[in-house]
PDB file of C-alpha atoms in Angstrom:
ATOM      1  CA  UNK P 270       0.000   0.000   0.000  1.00 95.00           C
ATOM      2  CA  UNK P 271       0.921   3.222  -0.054  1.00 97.00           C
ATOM      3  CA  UNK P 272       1.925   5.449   2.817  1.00 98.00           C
ATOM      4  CA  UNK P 273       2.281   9.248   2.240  1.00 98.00           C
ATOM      5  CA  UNK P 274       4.798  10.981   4.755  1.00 98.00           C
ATOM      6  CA  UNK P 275       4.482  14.808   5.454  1.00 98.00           C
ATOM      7  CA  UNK P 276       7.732  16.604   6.895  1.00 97.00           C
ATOM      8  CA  UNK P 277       7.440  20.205   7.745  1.00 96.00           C
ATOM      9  CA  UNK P 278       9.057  22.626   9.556  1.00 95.00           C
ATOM     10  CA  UNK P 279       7.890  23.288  13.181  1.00 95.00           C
ATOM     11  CA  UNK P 280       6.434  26.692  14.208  1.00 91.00           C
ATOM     12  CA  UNK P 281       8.701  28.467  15.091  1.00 87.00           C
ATOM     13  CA  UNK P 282      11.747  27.360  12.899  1.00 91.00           C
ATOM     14  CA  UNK P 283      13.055  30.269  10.535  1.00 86.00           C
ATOM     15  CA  UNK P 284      12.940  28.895   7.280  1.00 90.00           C
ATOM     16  CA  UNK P 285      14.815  30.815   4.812  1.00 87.00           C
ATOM     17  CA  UNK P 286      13.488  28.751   1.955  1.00 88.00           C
ATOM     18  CA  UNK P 287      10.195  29.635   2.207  1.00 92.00           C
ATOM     19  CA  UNK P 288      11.096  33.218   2.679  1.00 91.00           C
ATOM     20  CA  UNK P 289      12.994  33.337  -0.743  1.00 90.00           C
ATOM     21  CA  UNK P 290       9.859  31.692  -2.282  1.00 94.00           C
ATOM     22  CA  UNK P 291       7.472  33.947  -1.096  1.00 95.00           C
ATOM     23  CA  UNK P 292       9.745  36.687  -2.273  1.00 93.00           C
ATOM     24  CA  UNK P 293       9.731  35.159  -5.705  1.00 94.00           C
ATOM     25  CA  UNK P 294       6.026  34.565  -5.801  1.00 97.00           C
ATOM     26  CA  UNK P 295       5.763  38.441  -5.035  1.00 96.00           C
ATOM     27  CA  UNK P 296       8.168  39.240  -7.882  1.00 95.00           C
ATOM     28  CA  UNK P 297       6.221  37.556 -10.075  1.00 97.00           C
ATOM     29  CA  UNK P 298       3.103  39.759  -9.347  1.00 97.00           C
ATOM     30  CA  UNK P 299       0.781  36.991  -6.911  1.00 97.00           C
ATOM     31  CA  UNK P 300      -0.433  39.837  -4.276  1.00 92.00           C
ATOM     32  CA  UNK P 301      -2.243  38.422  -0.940  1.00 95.00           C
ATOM     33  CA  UNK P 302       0.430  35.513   0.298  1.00 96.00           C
ATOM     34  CA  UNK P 303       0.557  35.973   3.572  1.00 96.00           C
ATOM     35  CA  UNK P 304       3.486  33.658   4.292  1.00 94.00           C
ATOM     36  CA  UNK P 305       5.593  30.236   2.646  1.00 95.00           C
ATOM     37  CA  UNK P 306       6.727  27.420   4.436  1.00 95.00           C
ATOM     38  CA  UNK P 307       8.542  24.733   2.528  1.00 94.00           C
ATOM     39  CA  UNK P 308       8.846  21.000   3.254  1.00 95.00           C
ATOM     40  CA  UNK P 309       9.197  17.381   1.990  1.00 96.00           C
ATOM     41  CA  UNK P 310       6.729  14.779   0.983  1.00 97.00           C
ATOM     42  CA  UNK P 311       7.669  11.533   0.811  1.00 98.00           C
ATOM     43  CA  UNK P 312       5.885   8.663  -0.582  1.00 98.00           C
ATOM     44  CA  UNK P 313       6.251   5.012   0.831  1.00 98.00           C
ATOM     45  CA  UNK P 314       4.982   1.889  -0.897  1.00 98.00           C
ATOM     46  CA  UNK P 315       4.999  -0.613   1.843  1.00 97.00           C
ATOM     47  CA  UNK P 316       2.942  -4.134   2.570  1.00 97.00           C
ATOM     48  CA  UNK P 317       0.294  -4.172   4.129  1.00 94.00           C
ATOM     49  CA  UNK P 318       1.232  -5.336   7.463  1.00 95.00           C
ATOM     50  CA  UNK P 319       3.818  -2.701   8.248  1.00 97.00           C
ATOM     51  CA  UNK P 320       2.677  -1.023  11.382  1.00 97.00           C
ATOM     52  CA  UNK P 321       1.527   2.011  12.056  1.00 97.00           C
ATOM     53  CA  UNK P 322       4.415   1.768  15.211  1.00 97.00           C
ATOM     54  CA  UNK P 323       6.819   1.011  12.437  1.00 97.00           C
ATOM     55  CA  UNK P 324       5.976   3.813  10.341  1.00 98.00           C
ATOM     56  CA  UNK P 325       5.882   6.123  12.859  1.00 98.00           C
ATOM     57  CA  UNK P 326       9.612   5.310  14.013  1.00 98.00           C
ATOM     58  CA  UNK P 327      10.768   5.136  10.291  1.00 98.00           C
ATOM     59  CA  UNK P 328       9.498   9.013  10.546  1.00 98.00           C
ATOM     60  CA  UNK P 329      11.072   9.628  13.943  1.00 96.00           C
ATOM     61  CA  UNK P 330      14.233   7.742  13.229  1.00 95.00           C
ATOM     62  CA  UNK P 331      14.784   8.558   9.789  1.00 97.00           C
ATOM     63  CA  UNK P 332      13.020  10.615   7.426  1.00 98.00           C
ATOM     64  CA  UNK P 333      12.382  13.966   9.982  1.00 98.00           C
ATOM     65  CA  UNK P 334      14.584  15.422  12.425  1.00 97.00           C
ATOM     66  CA  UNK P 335      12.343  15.693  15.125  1.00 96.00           C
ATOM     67  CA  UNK P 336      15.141  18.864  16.342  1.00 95.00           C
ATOM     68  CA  UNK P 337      13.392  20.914  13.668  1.00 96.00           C
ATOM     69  CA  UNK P 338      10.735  19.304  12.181  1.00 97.00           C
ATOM     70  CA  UNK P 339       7.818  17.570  12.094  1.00 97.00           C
ATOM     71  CA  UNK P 340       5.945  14.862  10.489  1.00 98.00           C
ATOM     72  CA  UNK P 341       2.636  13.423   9.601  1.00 98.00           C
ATOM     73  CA  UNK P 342       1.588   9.900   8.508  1.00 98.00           C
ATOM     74  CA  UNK P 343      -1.319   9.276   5.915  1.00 97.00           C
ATOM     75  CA  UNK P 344      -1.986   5.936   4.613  1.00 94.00           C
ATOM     76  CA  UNK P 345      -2.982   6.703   1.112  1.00 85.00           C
TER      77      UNK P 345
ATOM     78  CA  UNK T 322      48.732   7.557  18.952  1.00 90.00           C
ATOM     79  CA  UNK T 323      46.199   6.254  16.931  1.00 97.00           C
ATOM     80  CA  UNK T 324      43.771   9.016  14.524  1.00 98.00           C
ATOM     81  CA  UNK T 325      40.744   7.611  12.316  1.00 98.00           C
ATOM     82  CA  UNK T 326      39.344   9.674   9.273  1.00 98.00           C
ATOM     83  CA  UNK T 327      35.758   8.177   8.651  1.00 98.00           C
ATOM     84  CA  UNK T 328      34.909   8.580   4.580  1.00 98.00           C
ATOM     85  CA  UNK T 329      31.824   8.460   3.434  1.00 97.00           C
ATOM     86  CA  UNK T 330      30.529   8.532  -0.386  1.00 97.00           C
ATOM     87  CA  UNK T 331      31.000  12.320  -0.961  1.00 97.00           C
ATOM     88  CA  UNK T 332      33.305  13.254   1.624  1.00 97.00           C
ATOM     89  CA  UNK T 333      36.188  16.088   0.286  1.00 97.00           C
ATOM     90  CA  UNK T 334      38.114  17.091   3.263  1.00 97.00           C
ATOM     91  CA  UNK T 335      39.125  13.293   4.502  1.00 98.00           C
ATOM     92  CA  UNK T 336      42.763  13.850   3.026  1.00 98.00           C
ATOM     93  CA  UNK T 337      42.898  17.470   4.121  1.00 98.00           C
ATOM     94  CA  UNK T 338      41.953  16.257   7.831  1.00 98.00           C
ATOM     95  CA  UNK T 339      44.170  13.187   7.432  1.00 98.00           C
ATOM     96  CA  UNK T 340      47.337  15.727   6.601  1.00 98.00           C
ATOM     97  CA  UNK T 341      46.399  18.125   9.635  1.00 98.00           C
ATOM     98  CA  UNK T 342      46.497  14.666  11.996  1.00 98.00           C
ATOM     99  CA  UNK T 343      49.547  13.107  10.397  1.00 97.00           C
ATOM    100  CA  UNK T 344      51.612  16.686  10.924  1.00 97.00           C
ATOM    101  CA  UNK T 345      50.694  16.887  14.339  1.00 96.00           C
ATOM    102  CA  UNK T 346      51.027  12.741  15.102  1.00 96.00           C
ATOM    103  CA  UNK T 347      53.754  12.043  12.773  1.00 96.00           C
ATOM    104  CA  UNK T 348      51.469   9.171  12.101  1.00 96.00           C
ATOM    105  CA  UNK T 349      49.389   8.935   8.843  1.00 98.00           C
ATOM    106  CA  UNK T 350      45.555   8.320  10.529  1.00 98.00           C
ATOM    107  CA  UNK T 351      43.099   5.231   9.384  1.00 98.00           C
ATOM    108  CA  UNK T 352      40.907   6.125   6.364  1.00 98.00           C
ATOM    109  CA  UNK T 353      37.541   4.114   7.886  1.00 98.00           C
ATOM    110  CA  UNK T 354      35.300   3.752   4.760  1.00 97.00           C
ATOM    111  CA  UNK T 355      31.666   3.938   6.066  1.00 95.00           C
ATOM    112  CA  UNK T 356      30.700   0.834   5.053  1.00 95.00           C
ATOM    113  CA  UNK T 357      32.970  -0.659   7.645  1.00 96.00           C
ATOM    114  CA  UNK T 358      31.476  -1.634  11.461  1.00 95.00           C
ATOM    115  CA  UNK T 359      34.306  -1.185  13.430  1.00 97.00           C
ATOM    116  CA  UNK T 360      37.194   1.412  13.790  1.00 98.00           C
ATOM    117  CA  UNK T 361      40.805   0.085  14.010  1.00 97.00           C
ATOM    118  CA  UNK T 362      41.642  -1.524  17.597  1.00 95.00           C
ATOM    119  CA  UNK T 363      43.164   1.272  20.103  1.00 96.00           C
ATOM    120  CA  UNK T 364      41.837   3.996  17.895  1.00 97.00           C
ATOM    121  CA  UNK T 365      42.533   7.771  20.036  1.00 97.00           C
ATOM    122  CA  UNK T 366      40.647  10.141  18.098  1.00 98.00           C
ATOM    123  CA  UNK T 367      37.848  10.098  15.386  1.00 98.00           C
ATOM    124  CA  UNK T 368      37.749  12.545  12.794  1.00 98.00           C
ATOM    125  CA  UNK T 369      35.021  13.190  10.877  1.00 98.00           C
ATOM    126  CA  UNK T 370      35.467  15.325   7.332  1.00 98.00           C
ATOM    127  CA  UNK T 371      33.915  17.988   5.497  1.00 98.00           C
ATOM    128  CA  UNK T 372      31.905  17.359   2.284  1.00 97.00           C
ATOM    129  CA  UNK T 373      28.519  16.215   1.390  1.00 97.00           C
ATOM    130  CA  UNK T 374      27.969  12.875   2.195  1.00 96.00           C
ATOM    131  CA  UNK T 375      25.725  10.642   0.199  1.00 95.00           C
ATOM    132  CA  UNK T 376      25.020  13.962  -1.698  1.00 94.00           C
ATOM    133  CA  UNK T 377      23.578  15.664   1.394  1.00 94.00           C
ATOM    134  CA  UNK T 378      20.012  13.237   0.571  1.00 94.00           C
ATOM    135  CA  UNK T 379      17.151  13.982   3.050  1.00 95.00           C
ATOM    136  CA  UNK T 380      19.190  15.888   4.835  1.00 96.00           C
ATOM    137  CA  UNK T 381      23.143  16.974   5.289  1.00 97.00           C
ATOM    138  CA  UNK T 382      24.704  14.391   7.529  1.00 97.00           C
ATOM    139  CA  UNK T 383      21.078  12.556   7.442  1.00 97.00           C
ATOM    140  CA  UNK T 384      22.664   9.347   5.747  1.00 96.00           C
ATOM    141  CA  UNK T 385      25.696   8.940   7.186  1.00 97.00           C
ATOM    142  CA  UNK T 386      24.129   9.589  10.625  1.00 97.00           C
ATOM    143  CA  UNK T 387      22.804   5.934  10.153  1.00 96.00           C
ATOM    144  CA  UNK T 388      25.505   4.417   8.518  1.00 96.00           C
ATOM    145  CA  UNK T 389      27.446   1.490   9.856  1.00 96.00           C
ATOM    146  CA  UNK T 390      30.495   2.502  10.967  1.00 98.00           C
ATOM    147  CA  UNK T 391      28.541   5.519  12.860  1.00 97.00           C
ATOM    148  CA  UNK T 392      27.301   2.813  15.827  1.00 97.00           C
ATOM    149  CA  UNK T 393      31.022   2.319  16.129  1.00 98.00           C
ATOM    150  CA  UNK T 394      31.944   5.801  16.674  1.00 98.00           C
ATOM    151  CA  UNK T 395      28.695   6.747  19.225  1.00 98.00           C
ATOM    152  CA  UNK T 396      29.962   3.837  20.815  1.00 98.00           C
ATOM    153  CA  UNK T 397      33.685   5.045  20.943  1.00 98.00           C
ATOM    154  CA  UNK T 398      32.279   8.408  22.051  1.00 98.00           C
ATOM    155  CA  UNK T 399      30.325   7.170  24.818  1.00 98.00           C
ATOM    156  CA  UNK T 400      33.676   5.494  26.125  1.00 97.00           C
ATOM    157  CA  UNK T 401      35.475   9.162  26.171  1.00 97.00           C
ATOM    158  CA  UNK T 402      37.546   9.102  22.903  1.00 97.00           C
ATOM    159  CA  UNK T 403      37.311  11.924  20.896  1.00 98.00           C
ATOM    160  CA  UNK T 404      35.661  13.158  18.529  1.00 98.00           C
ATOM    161  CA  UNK T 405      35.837  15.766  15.943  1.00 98.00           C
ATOM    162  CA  UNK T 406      33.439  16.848  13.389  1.00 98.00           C
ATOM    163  CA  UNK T 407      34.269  19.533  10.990  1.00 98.00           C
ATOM    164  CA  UNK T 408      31.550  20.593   8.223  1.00 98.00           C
ATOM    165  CA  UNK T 409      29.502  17.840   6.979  1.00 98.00           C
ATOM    166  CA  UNK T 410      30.697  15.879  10.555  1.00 98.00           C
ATOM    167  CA  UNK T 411      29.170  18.474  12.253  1.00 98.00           C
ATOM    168  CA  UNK T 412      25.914  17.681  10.452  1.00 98.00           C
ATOM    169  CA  UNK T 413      27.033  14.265  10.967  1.00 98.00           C
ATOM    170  CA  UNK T 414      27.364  14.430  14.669  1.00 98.00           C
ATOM    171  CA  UNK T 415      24.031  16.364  15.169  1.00 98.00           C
ATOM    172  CA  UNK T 416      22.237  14.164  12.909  1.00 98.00           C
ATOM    173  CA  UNK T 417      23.203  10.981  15.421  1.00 97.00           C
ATOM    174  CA  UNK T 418      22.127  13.173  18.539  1.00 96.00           C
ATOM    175  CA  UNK T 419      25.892  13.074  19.424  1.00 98.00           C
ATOM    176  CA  UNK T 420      25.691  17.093  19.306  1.00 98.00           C
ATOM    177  CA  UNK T 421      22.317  19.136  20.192  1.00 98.00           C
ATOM    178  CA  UNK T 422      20.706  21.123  17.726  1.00 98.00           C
ATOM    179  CA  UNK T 423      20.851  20.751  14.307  1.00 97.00           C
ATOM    180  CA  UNK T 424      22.276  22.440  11.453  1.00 97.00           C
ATOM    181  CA  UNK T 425      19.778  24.529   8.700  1.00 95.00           C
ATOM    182  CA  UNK T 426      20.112  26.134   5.237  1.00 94.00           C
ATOM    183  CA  UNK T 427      22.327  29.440   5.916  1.00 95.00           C
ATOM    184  CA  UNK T 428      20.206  32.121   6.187  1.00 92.00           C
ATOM    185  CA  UNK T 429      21.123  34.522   3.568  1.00 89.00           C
ATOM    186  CA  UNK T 430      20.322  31.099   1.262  1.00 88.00           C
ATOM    187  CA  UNK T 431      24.286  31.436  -0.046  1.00 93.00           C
ATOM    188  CA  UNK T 432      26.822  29.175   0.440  1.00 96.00           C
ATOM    189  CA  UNK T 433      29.509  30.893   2.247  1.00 97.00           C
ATOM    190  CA  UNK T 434      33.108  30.541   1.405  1.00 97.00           C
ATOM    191  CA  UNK T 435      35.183  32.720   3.513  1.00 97.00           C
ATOM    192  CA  UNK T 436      37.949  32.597   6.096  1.00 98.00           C
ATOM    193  CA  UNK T 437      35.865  34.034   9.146  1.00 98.00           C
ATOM    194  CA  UNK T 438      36.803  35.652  12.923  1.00 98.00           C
ATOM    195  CA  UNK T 439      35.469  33.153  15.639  1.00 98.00           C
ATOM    196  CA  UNK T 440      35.668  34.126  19.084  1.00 98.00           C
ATOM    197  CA  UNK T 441      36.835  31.297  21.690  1.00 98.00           C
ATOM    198  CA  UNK T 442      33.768  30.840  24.170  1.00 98.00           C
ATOM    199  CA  UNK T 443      35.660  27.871  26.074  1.00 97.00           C
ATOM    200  CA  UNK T 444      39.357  27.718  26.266  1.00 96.00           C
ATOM    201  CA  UNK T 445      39.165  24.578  28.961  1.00 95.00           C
ATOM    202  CA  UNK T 446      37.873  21.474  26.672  1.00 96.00           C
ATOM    203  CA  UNK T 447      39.899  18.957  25.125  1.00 96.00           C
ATOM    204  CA  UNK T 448      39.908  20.455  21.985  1.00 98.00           C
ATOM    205  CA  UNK T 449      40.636  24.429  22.620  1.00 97.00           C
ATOM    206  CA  UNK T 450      42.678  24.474  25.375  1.00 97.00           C
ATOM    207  CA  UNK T 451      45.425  26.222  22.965  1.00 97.00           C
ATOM    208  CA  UNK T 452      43.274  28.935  22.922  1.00 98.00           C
ATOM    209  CA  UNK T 453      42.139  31.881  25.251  1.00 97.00           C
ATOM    210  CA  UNK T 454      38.886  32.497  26.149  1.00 97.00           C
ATOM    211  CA  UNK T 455      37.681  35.814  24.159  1.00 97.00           C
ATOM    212  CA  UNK T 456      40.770  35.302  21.694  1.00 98.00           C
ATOM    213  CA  UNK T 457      39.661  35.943  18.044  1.00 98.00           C
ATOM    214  CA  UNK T 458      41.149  33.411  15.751  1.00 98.00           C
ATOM    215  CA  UNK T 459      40.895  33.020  11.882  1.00 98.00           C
ATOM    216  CA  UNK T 460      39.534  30.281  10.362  1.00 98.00           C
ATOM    217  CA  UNK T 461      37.968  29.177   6.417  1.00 98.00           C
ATOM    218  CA  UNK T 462      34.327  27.799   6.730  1.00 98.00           C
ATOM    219  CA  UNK T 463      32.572  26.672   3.249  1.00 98.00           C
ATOM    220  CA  UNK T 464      29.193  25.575   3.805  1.00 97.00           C
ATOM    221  CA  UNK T 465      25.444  25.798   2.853  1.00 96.00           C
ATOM    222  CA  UNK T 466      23.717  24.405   5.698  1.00 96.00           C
ATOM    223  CA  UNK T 467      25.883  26.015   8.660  1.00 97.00           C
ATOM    224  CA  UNK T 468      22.943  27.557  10.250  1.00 97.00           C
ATOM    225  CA  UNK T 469      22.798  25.976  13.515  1.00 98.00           C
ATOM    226  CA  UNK T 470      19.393  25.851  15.346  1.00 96.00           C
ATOM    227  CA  UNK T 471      18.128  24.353  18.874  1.00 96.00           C
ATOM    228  CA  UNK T 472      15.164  25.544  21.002  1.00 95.00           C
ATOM    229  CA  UNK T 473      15.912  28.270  22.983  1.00 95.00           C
ATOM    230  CA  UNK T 474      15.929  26.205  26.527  1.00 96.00           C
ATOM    231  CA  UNK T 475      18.492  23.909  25.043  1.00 97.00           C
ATOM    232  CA  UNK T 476      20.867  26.859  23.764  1.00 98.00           C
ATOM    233  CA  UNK T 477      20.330  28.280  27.148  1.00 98.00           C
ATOM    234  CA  UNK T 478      21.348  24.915  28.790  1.00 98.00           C
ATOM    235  CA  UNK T 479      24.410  24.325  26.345  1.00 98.00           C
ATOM    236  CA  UNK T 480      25.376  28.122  27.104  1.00 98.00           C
ATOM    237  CA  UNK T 481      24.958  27.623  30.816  1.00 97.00           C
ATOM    238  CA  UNK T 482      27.134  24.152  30.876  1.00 97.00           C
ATOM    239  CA  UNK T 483      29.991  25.896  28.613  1.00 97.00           C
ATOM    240  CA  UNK T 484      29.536  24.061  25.758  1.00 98.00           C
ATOM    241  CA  UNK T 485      29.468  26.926  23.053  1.00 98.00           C
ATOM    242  CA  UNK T 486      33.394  26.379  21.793  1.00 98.00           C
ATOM    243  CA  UNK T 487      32.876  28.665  19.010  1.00 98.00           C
ATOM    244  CA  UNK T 488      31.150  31.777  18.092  1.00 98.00           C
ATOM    245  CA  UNK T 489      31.316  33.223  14.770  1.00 98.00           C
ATOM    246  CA  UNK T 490      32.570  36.997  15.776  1.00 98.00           C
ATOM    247  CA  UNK T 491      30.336  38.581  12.376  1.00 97.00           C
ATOM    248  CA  UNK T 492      27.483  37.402  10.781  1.00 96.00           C
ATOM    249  CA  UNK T 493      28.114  34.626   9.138  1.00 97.00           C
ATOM    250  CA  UNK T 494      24.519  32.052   8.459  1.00 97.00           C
ATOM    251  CA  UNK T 495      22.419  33.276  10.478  1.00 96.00           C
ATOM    252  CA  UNK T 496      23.006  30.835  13.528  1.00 97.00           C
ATOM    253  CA  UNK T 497      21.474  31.114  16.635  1.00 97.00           C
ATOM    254  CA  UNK T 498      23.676  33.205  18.872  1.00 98.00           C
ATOM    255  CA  UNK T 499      26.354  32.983  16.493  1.00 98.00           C
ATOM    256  CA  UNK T 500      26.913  29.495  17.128  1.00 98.00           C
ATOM    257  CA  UNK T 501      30.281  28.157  15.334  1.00 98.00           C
ATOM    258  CA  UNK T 502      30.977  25.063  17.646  1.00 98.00           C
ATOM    259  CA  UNK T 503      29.515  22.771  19.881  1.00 98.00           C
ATOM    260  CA  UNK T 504      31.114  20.400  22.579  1.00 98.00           C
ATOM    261  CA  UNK T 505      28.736  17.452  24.103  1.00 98.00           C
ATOM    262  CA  UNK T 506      28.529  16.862  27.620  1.00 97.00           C
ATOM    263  CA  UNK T 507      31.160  15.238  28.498  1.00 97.00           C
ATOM    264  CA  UNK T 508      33.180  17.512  26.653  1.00 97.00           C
ATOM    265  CA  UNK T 509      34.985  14.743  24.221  1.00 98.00           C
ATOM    266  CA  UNK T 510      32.464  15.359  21.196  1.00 98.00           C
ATOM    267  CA  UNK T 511      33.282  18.968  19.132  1.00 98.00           C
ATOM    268  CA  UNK T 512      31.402  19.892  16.026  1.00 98.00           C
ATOM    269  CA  UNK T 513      32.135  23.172  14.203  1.00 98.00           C
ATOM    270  CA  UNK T 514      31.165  24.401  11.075  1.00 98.00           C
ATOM    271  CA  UNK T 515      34.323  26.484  10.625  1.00 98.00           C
ATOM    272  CA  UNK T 516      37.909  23.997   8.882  1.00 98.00           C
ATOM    273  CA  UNK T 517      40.581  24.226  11.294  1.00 98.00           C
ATOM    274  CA  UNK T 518      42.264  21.770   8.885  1.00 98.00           C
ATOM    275  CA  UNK T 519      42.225  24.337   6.275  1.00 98.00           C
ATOM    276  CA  UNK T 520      44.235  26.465   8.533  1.00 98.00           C
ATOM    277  CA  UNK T 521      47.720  24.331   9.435  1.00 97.00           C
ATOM    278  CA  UNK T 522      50.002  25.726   7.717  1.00 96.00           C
ATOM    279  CA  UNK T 523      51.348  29.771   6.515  1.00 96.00           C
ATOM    280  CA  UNK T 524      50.602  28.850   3.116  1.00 96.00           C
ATOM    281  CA  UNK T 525      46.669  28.712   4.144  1.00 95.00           C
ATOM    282  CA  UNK T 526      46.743  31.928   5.098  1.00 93.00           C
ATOM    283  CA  UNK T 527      47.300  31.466   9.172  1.00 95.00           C
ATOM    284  CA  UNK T 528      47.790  28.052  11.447  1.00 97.00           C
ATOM    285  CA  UNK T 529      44.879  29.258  13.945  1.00 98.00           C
ATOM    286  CA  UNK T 530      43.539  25.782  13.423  1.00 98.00           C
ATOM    287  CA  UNK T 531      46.635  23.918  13.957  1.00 98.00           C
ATOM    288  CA  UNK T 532      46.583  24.794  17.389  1.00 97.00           C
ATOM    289  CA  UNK T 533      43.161  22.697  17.957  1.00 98.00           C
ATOM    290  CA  UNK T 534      44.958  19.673  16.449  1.00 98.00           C
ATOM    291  CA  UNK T 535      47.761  20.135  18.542  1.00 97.00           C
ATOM    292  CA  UNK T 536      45.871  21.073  22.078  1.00 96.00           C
ATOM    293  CA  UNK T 537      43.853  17.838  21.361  1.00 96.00           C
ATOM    294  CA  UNK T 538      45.980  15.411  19.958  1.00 95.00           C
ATOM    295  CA  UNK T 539      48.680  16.473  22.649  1.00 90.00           C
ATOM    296  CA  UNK T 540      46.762  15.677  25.167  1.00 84.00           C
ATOM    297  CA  UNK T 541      46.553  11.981  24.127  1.00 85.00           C
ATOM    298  CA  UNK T 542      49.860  11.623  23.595  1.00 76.00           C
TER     299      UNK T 542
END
């Protein structure tokens, strides 16, 4: 099945990334965006008997850095 | 005395390290390719390079974080041998939770190639004992992802325990409090974004970072 993975930055976090975006957006003329943040998706295909306690530490282990960021799990 | 350079895939400062720990040694260091489980027996001091390992996937240092020789060096570190991560090491380190915080996209988005003023926060660890506390030294960083972030109770705590080694003395990436360098707590774990290796000889430009090899490795010996 597949599992989609969400990894964004927590509140709080500067992210520089989304600033430059949101700068570009507004040099391109899009008025009214209020603010960007920017972050990964990752998509899993795993069987079906993969946990949801074995997802969540691939996310927590692995694929966020739980320092900065954080994650959310959505079996597609 | 017994040094280790760990190499990953994309690593670019191994040899650079390995020649700042053979002048100060005498003794050319183990090149430990990542794929290996254990370091060499009686190894002193682990070195971990600059570069972009595994092509800085996921995350910089994310990869090599969980690579197999790193369960050998968390395990050296938690016996007391040192361990230095320069660059991509730092990332390394902070992405195995050897080092607090981690280490973001610089904040001005550029990457920054520069020899930069860093002020000496802690003259009394392992590794900067050479130094004076609130001396200015000169040292090259090169880096993309040198902006170093924790929450603020955790910089307070590292600040309060005297593990800030480094602090960049002029904007630099937009770190949090200027952040260059971080010791763990028991002191035997540095990570700094800044190359001391790149600064070991006159023909760098100045030999400020020799005297980190040479204040750590001496006190081995």
């Amino acid at each position: 099945m597949k599992v989609n993975v969400y990894v964004t930055l927590k509140p709080g976090v500067l992210d520089p990334q989304g600033k430059a975006i949101h700068h570009a957006l507004e040099g391109l003329g899009f008025a009214g965006v209020d603010d960007v943040r920017a972050g990964r998706f990752i998509e899993l295909e795993v069987a079906d008997d993969v946990s949801d306690a074995d997802l969540d530490a691939m996310c927590a282990k692995l694929l966020a850095n739980t320092v900065i960021e954080n994650y959310r799990i959505e079996r597609a | 005395m017994k040094t280790a350079v760990i190499v990953f895939p994309g690593s670019n400062c191994d040899r650079d390290m390995a020649v700042a720990l053979e002048t100060v040694t005498g003794r050319a260091p183990a090149m430990v390719w990542h794929r290996d489980s254990a370091l060499p027996g009686g190894t002193d001091f682990i070195a971990l390079p600059g570069g972009f390992s595994y092509g800085d996937y996921l995350r910089s240092g994310a990869m090599a974080a969980r690579s197999p020789i790193l369960r050998a060096v968390v395990e050296a570190a938690g016996r007391g041998v040192p361990v230095l991560g320069v660059c991509n090491g730092f990332q390394v380190l902070a992405e195995a939770q050897l080092l607090p915080g981690a280490l973001m996209r610089n904040a001005g988005l550029n990457f920054v190639c520069r020899t930069v003023p860093l002020t000496v926060e802690n003259s009394q660890s392992l590794f900067t004992a050479s130094y004076a506390k609130g001396e200015t030294i000169r040292i090259p960083v090169a880096h993309h992802d040198g902006n170093y972030f924790a929450d603020s109770a955790t910089l307070d705590r590292i600040e309060g325990e005297g593990r800030v080694a480094f602090r960049y003395a002029e904007p630099v990436n937009g770190s949090a409090r200027d952040i260059a360098g971080v010791l763990n707590d028991a002191g035997n774990v540095l990570g700094m974004m800044p190359h001391p290796e790149r600064a070991i000889d006159p023909a760098h430009g100045g030999t400020d970072g020799l005297r980190l090899f040479e204040a750590a490795l001496g006190a081995l010996a």
